[in-house]
């Protein structure tokens, strides 16, 4: 029997985001500082078996239907292919959000393990801008990883881009043109207050309206007819289609009312929201011998506390202690 992961506002979580590590080989400046962060000690990080056990509880007891692996950089996790294969065997959809460094080597094995899709983060297709944002000169590896993902059958590949004022906000149309030419589906995400350095500023942020205007200077964007459901992106057809572009207005037009997500951190904490201030410790329960029913009950309780919205615009808003890279974006 399954118990849905329902909250007090009638939302039910069916989409589980699993962070496989808080470490990363890039240093995107809207995510972490140049020197990196104090990474989680190994003993606090869930083992592959512990991750698969929690995912299995989510699927078999709690109605999870989709699992997305993220991080930090999930490709840095040695057991990734095996974790994907064991998750796929549970009969759920699997996907990966990645910076694509090293994907050219692993795309085939991931596809063979049953991975359904990849989302790749790429904020610029100019090598200098890419290096300025990520603090690493690795654009060529990302481009190679994207091609390998398509060749391995992991397409249609989605691209995620964050626009930063004065860095790449003038490159939105260029990025879209490149994505359309290569058959990638691009989505722009508003920058959120989740960076470890607490450098986010509402006034500086490039808004969804601004992104729309910048793209409209070069393309005709028409709203795409399909209902949006719990998908965060507002979809537009590009120059009459079939290509589309997504704009995710996480800050200026939040979609919290339709949220169907729940998150598990690499150290085994359940978070009912990216911006949650509380976590529920499933690792402790797991390691002290709790059975599946007990863990499932803790998870259900954790979801009841989910707040109605992220409240970024409230005067009382407090950025969560964990940065995005340690939550799992
Ligand atoms: N390392 C992988 C990657 O970059 O795709 C997975 C983890 S990363 C935290 C997941 C997504 O979060 C990326 O698309 C990244 O651009 C996005 N992200 C990180 N910090 C963000 C922020 N402050 N605001 C909006 N999106 C952010
Ligand atoms: Fe790493 Fe992804 Fe954060 Fe960039 S956004 S630093 S690739 S975790």
Short mmCIF file of C-alpha atoms and ligand atoms in Angstrom, two decimals:
data_model
loop_
_atom_site.label_atom_id
_atom_site.label_comp_id
_atom_site.label_asym_id
_atom_site.label_seq_id
_atom_site.Cartn_x
_atom_site.Cartn_y
_atom_site.Cartn_z
CA UNK A 1 0.00 0.00 0.00
CA UNK A 2 1.29 3.50 -0.78
CA UNK A 3 0.74 6.64 1.28
CA UNK A 4 0.96 9.79 -0.86
CA UNK A 5 3.49 12.46 0.12
CA UNK A 6 0.75 15.05 0.59
CA UNK A 7 1.04 18.43 2.26
CA UNK A 8 -1.56 20.62 4.02
CA UNK A 9 -2.29 22.51 0.80
CA UNK A 10 -3.35 19.50 -1.25
CA UNK A 11 -0.11 19.12 -3.18
CA UNK A 12 1.31 15.61 -3.63
CA UNK A 13 5.00 15.03 -4.27
CA UNK A 14 5.74 12.40 -6.92
CA UNK A 15 9.03 13.79 -8.27
CA UNK A 16 12.08 13.02 -6.14
CA UNK A 17 15.31 15.02 -6.59
CA UNK A 18 18.27 13.10 -5.22
CA UNK A 19 21.56 14.89 -4.62
CA UNK A 20 24.40 12.41 -5.06
CA UNK A 21 27.20 14.69 -3.87
CA UNK A 22 27.71 18.30 -2.81
CA UNK A 23 31.05 18.44 -4.65
CA UNK A 24 31.58 20.03 -8.01
CA UNK A 25 34.28 20.53 -10.62
CA UNK A 26 32.94 23.95 -11.70
CA UNK A 27 32.52 27.06 -9.57
CA UNK A 28 29.55 28.85 -11.16
CA UNK A 29 29.57 32.20 -9.44
CA UNK A 30 25.81 32.19 -8.79
CA UNK A 31 26.24 28.86 -6.96
CA UNK A 32 29.52 28.70 -5.04
CA UNK A 33 32.65 30.72 -4.27
CA UNK A 34 35.94 30.33 -6.18
CA UNK A 35 37.56 28.38 -3.36
CA UNK A 36 34.70 25.84 -3.20
CA UNK A 37 32.97 24.89 0.04
CA UNK A 38 33.56 22.66 3.05
CA UNK A 39 32.39 19.42 1.44
CA UNK A 40 30.40 16.86 3.41
CA UNK A 41 32.64 14.30 5.14
CA UNK A 42 32.42 10.86 3.52
CA UNK A 43 30.95 9.19 6.59
CA UNK A 44 28.03 11.61 6.56
CA UNK A 45 27.29 10.93 2.91
CA UNK A 46 24.83 8.16 2.08
CA UNK A 47 26.33 5.03 0.57
CA UNK A 48 25.04 3.76 -2.78
CA UNK A 49 23.00 1.09 -0.97
CA UNK A 50 21.49 3.65 1.42
CA UNK A 51 20.51 5.90 -1.49
CA UNK A 52 18.87 3.04 -3.36
CA UNK A 53 17.07 1.92 -0.21
CA UNK A 54 15.57 5.39 0.34
CA UNK A 55 14.57 5.67 -3.32
CA UNK A 56 12.96 2.24 -3.11
CA UNK A 57 10.95 3.31 -0.05
CA UNK A 58 9.91 6.46 -1.94
CA UNK A 59 8.72 4.42 -4.92
CA UNK A 60 7.17 1.43 -3.16
CA UNK A 61 5.60 3.16 -0.15
CA UNK A 62 5.16 6.81 -1.08
CA UNK A 63 4.10 7.08 -4.71
CA UNK A 64 7.32 8.53 -6.18
CA UNK A 65 7.11 8.19 -9.97
CA UNK A 66 10.12 10.12 -11.19
CA UNK A 67 13.68 10.36 -9.88
CA UNK A 68 16.13 13.06 -10.94
CA UNK A 69 19.76 12.79 -9.88
CA UNK A 70 21.56 16.03 -9.19
CA UNK A 71 24.14 17.62 -6.89
CA UNK A 72 26.74 19.24 -6.73
CA UNK A 73 27.89 17.42 -9.81
CA UNK A 74 26.30 13.95 -9.98
CA UNK A 75 28.81 12.69 -12.59
CA UNK A 76 31.45 12.88 -9.83
CA UNK A 77 29.67 10.08 -7.95
CA UNK A 78 31.53 6.85 -8.65
CA UNK A 79 28.50 4.60 -8.23
CA UNK A 80 26.25 6.69 -10.48
CA UNK A 81 25.69 4.13 -13.26
CA UNK A 82 24.82 1.42 -10.74
CA UNK A 83 22.47 3.74 -8.81
CA UNK A 84 20.73 4.65 -12.07
CA UNK A 85 20.38 0.98 -13.06
CA UNK A 86 18.89 0.01 -9.69
CA UNK A 87 16.51 2.98 -9.77
CA UNK A 88 15.44 2.19 -13.34
CA UNK A 89 14.68 -1.38 -12.22
CA UNK A 90 12.03 0.07 -9.86
CA UNK A 91 10.06 1.13 -12.94
CA UNK A 92 10.29 4.91 -12.52
CA UNK A 93 11.49 7.59 -14.91
CA UNK A 94 15.09 8.60 -14.31
CA UNK A 95 16.93 11.75 -15.31
CA UNK A 96 20.12 13.62 -14.52
CA UNK A 97 20.91 17.31 -14.08
CA UNK A 98 24.58 17.81 -14.85
CA UNK A 99 27.23 20.24 -16.01
CA UNK A 100 28.19 17.53 -18.57
CA UNK A 101 31.92 17.48 -17.73
CA UNK A 102 32.88 13.87 -18.44
CA UNK A 103 29.48 13.04 -19.95
CA UNK A 104 31.19 12.20 -23.25
CA UNK A 105 32.73 9.20 -21.46
CA UNK A 106 29.67 8.04 -19.49
CA UNK A 107 26.63 8.85 -21.66
CA UNK A 108 26.59 5.38 -23.26
CA UNK A 109 26.80 3.55 -19.92
CA UNK A 110 24.12 5.79 -18.41
CA UNK A 111 21.77 5.16 -21.32
CA UNK A 112 22.41 1.41 -21.07
CA UNK A 113 21.62 1.59 -17.34
CA UNK A 114 18.20 2.97 -18.23
CA UNK A 115 18.64 6.72 -17.78
CA UNK A 116 15.82 8.43 -19.66
CA UNK A 117 16.97 12.06 -19.99
CA UNK A 118 19.64 14.61 -19.16
CA UNK A 119 19.41 18.32 -18.37
CA UNK A 120 22.67 20.13 -18.96
CA UNK A 121 23.58 23.51 -17.52
CA UNK A 122 25.24 25.86 -19.99
CA UNK A 123 25.10 29.62 -19.56
CA UNK A 124 27.09 30.72 -22.60
CA UNK A 125 28.54 29.28 -25.78
CA UNK A 126 31.41 31.77 -25.75
CA UNK A 127 34.48 30.18 -24.16
CA UNK A 128 35.53 33.39 -22.34
CA UNK A 129 32.09 34.02 -20.88
CA UNK A 130 31.69 30.37 -19.89
CA UNK A 131 35.06 30.49 -18.11
CA UNK A 132 34.20 33.79 -16.41
CA UNK A 133 30.94 32.37 -15.01
CA UNK A 134 32.13 28.87 -14.08
CA UNK A 135 35.74 29.88 -13.28
CA UNK A 136 36.93 26.95 -15.41
CA UNK A 137 37.86 26.88 -19.10
CA UNK A 138 35.76 23.80 -19.92
CA UNK A 139 33.19 24.80 -22.52
CA UNK A 140 34.57 22.30 -25.08
CA UNK A 141 33.97 19.41 -22.64
CA UNK A 142 30.37 20.48 -22.12
CA UNK A 143 29.75 20.69 -25.86
CA UNK A 144 31.31 17.22 -26.33
CA UNK A 145 29.17 15.87 -23.47
CA UNK A 146 26.03 17.22 -25.10
CA UNK A 147 26.81 15.58 -28.42
CA UNK A 148 27.54 12.27 -26.66
CA UNK A 149 24.24 12.46 -24.76
CA UNK A 150 22.31 12.85 -28.01
CA UNK A 151 24.29 10.08 -29.70
CA UNK A 152 23.57 7.76 -26.75
CA UNK A 153 19.82 8.35 -27.10
CA UNK A 154 19.45 10.54 -24.00
CA UNK A 155 17.68 13.24 -25.99
CA UNK A 156 15.91 15.44 -26.47
CA UNK A 157 18.50 17.09 -24.25
CA UNK A 158 17.32 20.04 -22.18
CA UNK A 159 19.65 22.94 -21.47
CA UNK A 160 19.41 25.13 -18.36
CA UNK A 161 20.81 28.66 -18.44
CA UNK A 162 21.00 31.38 -15.81
CA UNK A 163 21.48 34.95 -17.05
CA UNK A 164 23.69 37.26 -15.02
CA UNK A 165 23.73 41.00 -15.48
CA UNK A 166 26.88 42.25 -17.16
CA UNK A 167 28.15 38.72 -17.86
CA UNK A 168 25.84 36.90 -20.28
CA UNK A 169 22.56 38.80 -20.22
CA UNK A 170 23.34 40.05 -23.74
CA UNK A 171 23.77 36.45 -25.00
CA UNK A 172 20.26 35.06 -24.51
CA UNK A 173 19.33 35.10 -28.21
CA UNK A 174 22.72 33.72 -29.26
CA UNK A 175 22.35 30.81 -26.85
CA UNK A 176 18.82 30.10 -28.08
CA UNK A 177 19.92 30.16 -31.73
CA UNK A 178 22.71 27.68 -30.97
CA UNK A 179 20.35 25.42 -29.00
CA UNK A 180 17.75 25.40 -31.79
CA UNK A 181 20.41 24.63 -34.40
CA UNK A 182 21.63 21.66 -32.38
CA UNK A 183 18.18 20.33 -31.46
CA UNK A 184 18.55 21.11 -27.74
CA UNK A 185 15.64 22.45 -25.74
CA UNK A 186 16.74 25.56 -23.84
CA UNK A 187 15.20 26.89 -20.63
CA UNK A 188 16.24 30.07 -18.87
CA UNK A 189 15.99 30.05 -15.07
CA UNK A 190 15.74 33.20 -12.97
CA UNK A 191 18.65 33.42 -10.56
CA UNK A 192 17.54 32.48 -7.04
CA UNK A 193 18.94 33.37 -3.59
CA UNK A 194 20.66 30.03 -3.10
CA UNK A 195 24.33 30.88 -3.60
CA UNK A 196 26.73 30.02 -0.79
CA UNK A 197 28.14 33.57 -0.77
CA UNK A 198 24.71 35.19 -0.29
CA UNK A 199 25.47 37.51 -3.20
CA UNK A 200 22.00 37.41 -4.80
CA UNK A 201 20.21 40.72 -5.21
CA UNK A 202 16.60 41.11 -6.31
CA UNK A 203 17.44 44.41 -8.00
CA UNK A 204 20.32 42.90 -10.00
CA UNK A 205 18.54 39.69 -11.01
CA UNK A 206 17.62 39.31 -14.69
CA UNK A 207 13.85 38.81 -14.62
CA UNK A 208 11.72 36.50 -16.76
CA UNK A 209 10.12 39.56 -18.40
CA UNK A 210 13.53 40.86 -19.33
CA UNK A 211 14.56 37.48 -20.75
CA UNK A 212 11.37 37.44 -22.84
CA UNK A 213 12.11 40.95 -24.14
CA UNK A 214 15.70 40.13 -25.02
CA UNK A 215 14.64 37.01 -26.94
CA UNK A 216 11.78 38.85 -28.63
CA UNK A 217 14.25 41.30 -30.15
CA UNK A 218 15.44 38.47 -32.41
CA UNK A 219 12.69 35.82 -32.39
CA UNK A 220 8.90 35.73 -32.52
CA UNK A 221 7.82 33.98 -29.33
CA UNK A 222 4.26 32.69 -29.07
CA UNK A 223 2.84 30.93 -26.01
CA UNK A 224 2.85 27.17 -26.47
CA UNK A 225 -0.64 25.67 -26.15
CA UNK A 226 0.04 22.69 -23.92
CA UNK A 227 -1.11 22.89 -20.28
CA UNK A 228 1.82 23.54 -17.96
CA UNK A 229 0.84 21.20 -15.09
CA UNK A 230 3.58 21.05 -12.49
CA UNK A 231 6.29 21.96 -15.04
CA UNK A 232 7.97 25.18 -13.96
CA UNK A 233 8.79 26.56 -17.42
CA UNK A 234 6.52 28.88 -19.35
CA UNK A 235 6.89 27.52 -22.87
CA UNK A 236 7.05 29.54 -26.08
CA UNK A 237 7.25 28.48 -29.70
CA UNK A 238 10.23 30.02 -31.46
CA UNK A 239 9.45 31.62 -34.84
CA UNK A 240 6.29 29.54 -35.24
CA UNK A 241 7.83 26.27 -33.97
CA UNK A 242 8.48 23.42 -33.82
CA UNK A 243 11.40 24.68 -31.66
CA UNK A 244 10.42 25.95 -28.22
CA UNK A 245 12.07 27.85 -25.39
CA UNK A 246 11.21 27.79 -21.70
CA UNK A 247 11.41 30.60 -19.18
CA UNK A 248 11.33 29.62 -15.51
CA UNK A 249 10.18 32.60 -13.46
CA UNK A 250 10.98 31.02 -10.10
CA UNK A 251 11.20 34.39 -8.36
CA UNK A 252 8.87 36.77 -10.18
CA UNK A 253 6.03 34.30 -10.97
CA UNK A 254 6.47 31.43 -8.50
CA UNK A 255 4.79 28.14 -9.29
CA UNK A 256 4.79 26.80 -5.72
CA UNK A 257 1.05 26.04 -5.87
CA UNK A 258 1.72 23.31 -8.46
CA UNK A 259 4.90 21.92 -6.91
CA UNK A 260 5.19 18.12 -6.96
CA UNK A 261 8.79 17.84 -5.74
CA UNK A 262 10.60 16.56 -2.73
CA UNK A 263 14.36 16.51 -2.22
CA UNK A 264 16.85 14.15 -0.64
CA UNK A 265 20.31 15.55 0.14
CA UNK A 266 23.55 13.57 -0.23
CA UNK A 267 23.69 13.25 3.57
CA UNK A 268 20.21 11.77 3.79
CA UNK A 269 18.06 14.74 4.78
CA UNK A 270 14.58 15.15 3.30
CA UNK A 271 13.75 18.71 2.26
CA UNK A 272 10.18 19.51 1.30
CA UNK A 273 11.26 22.67 -0.59
CA UNK A 274 14.44 24.21 -2.06
CA UNK A 275 13.89 27.05 0.40
CA UNK A 276 12.89 24.94 3.41
CA UNK A 277 14.46 25.93 6.72
CA UNK A 278 13.87 22.52 8.28
CA UNK A 279 15.07 19.09 7.21
CA UNK A 280 14.15 15.60 8.29
CA UNK A 281 17.01 13.22 9.07
CA UNK A 282 16.43 9.91 7.28
CA UNK A 283 20.11 8.93 7.47
CA UNK A 284 19.94 8.81 11.26
CA UNK A 285 16.82 6.66 11.12
CA UNK A 286 18.38 4.39 8.50
CA UNK A 287 21.59 3.90 10.46
CA UNK A 288 19.82 3.28 13.75
CA UNK A 289 17.97 0.33 12.25
CA UNK A 290 14.54 1.80 11.43
CA UNK A 291 12.45 -0.37 9.14
CA UNK A 292 10.96 0.77 5.82
CA UNK A 293 7.55 1.58 7.32
CA UNK A 294 9.10 3.76 10.00
CA UNK A 295 11.24 5.65 7.47
CA UNK A 296 8.24 6.10 5.18
CA UNK A 297 6.25 7.56 8.11
CA UNK A 298 9.02 10.06 8.90
CA UNK A 299 9.05 11.11 5.27
CA UNK A 300 5.26 11.62 5.24
CA UNK A 301 5.52 13.80 8.37
CA UNK A 302 8.32 15.83 6.76
CA UNK A 303 6.05 16.69 3.82
CA UNK A 304 3.19 17.92 6.04
CA UNK A 305 5.36 20.85 7.09
CA UNK A 306 5.81 22.12 3.52
CA UNK A 307 5.01 25.81 3.34
CA UNK A 308 2.62 27.30 0.78
CA UNK A 309 5.36 29.21 -1.04
CA UNK A 310 9.02 30.15 -1.00
CA UNK A 311 8.33 33.68 0.23
CA UNK A 312 11.39 35.25 -1.44
CA UNK A 313 9.56 38.57 -1.61
CA UNK A 314 8.45 38.53 2.05
CA UNK A 315 10.28 40.86 4.42
CA UNK A 316 10.78 37.88 6.70
CA UNK A 317 12.48 35.77 3.98
CA UNK A 318 15.64 34.02 5.10
CA UNK A 319 17.90 32.24 2.64
CA UNK A 320 18.32 28.55 3.60
CA UNK A 321 21.58 27.65 5.34
CA UNK A 322 22.45 25.08 2.71
CA UNK A 323 23.47 26.44 -0.68
CA UNK A 324 21.94 25.05 -3.89
CA UNK A 325 24.95 22.77 -4.50
CA UNK A 326 24.35 20.98 -1.17
CA UNK A 327 20.57 20.79 -1.57
CA UNK A 328 20.43 19.47 -5.10
CA UNK A 329 18.99 21.83 -7.71
N1 LIG B 1 25.99 20.59 -11.26
C1 LIG B 1 24.79 20.28 -11.95
C2 LIG B 1 24.40 21.38 -12.91
O1 LIG B 1 24.94 22.48 -12.82
O2 LIG B 1 23.52 21.11 -13.73
C3 LIG B 1 23.61 19.96 -11.03
C4 LIG B 1 23.45 20.80 -9.82
S1 LIG B 1 23.09 22.53 -10.11
C5 LIG B 1 22.89 23.10 -8.47
C6 LIG B 1 21.43 22.39 -10.77
C7 LIG B 1 20.90 23.61 -11.48
O3 LIG B 1 20.78 24.65 -10.54
C8 LIG B 1 21.79 24.14 -12.61
O4 LIG B 1 21.02 24.22 -13.78
C9 LIG B 1 22.20 25.50 -12.13
O5 LIG B 1 22.31 26.41 -13.19
C10 LIG B 1 21.08 25.86 -11.20
N2 LIG B 1 21.44 26.85 -10.18
C11 LIG B 1 22.48 26.83 -9.33
N3 LIG B 1 22.46 27.93 -8.54
C12 LIG B 1 21.39 28.64 -8.92
C13 LIG B 1 20.81 29.88 -8.49
N4 LIG B 1 21.35 30.60 -7.52
N5 LIG B 1 19.69 30.31 -9.10
C14 LIG B 1 19.13 29.59 -10.11
N6 LIG B 1 19.61 28.42 -10.56
C15 LIG B 1 20.73 27.95 -9.98
FE1 LIG B 2 28.59 23.05 -9.96
FE2 LIG B 2 26.15 22.96 -10.95
FE3 LIG B 2 26.78 24.67 -8.95
FE4 LIG B 2 27.76 25.10 -11.38
S1 LIG B 2 25.58 25.13 -10.80
S2 LIG B 2 28.92 25.16 -9.44
S3 LIG B 2 28.05 23.06 -12.14
S4 LIG B 2 26.72 22.49 -8.82
#
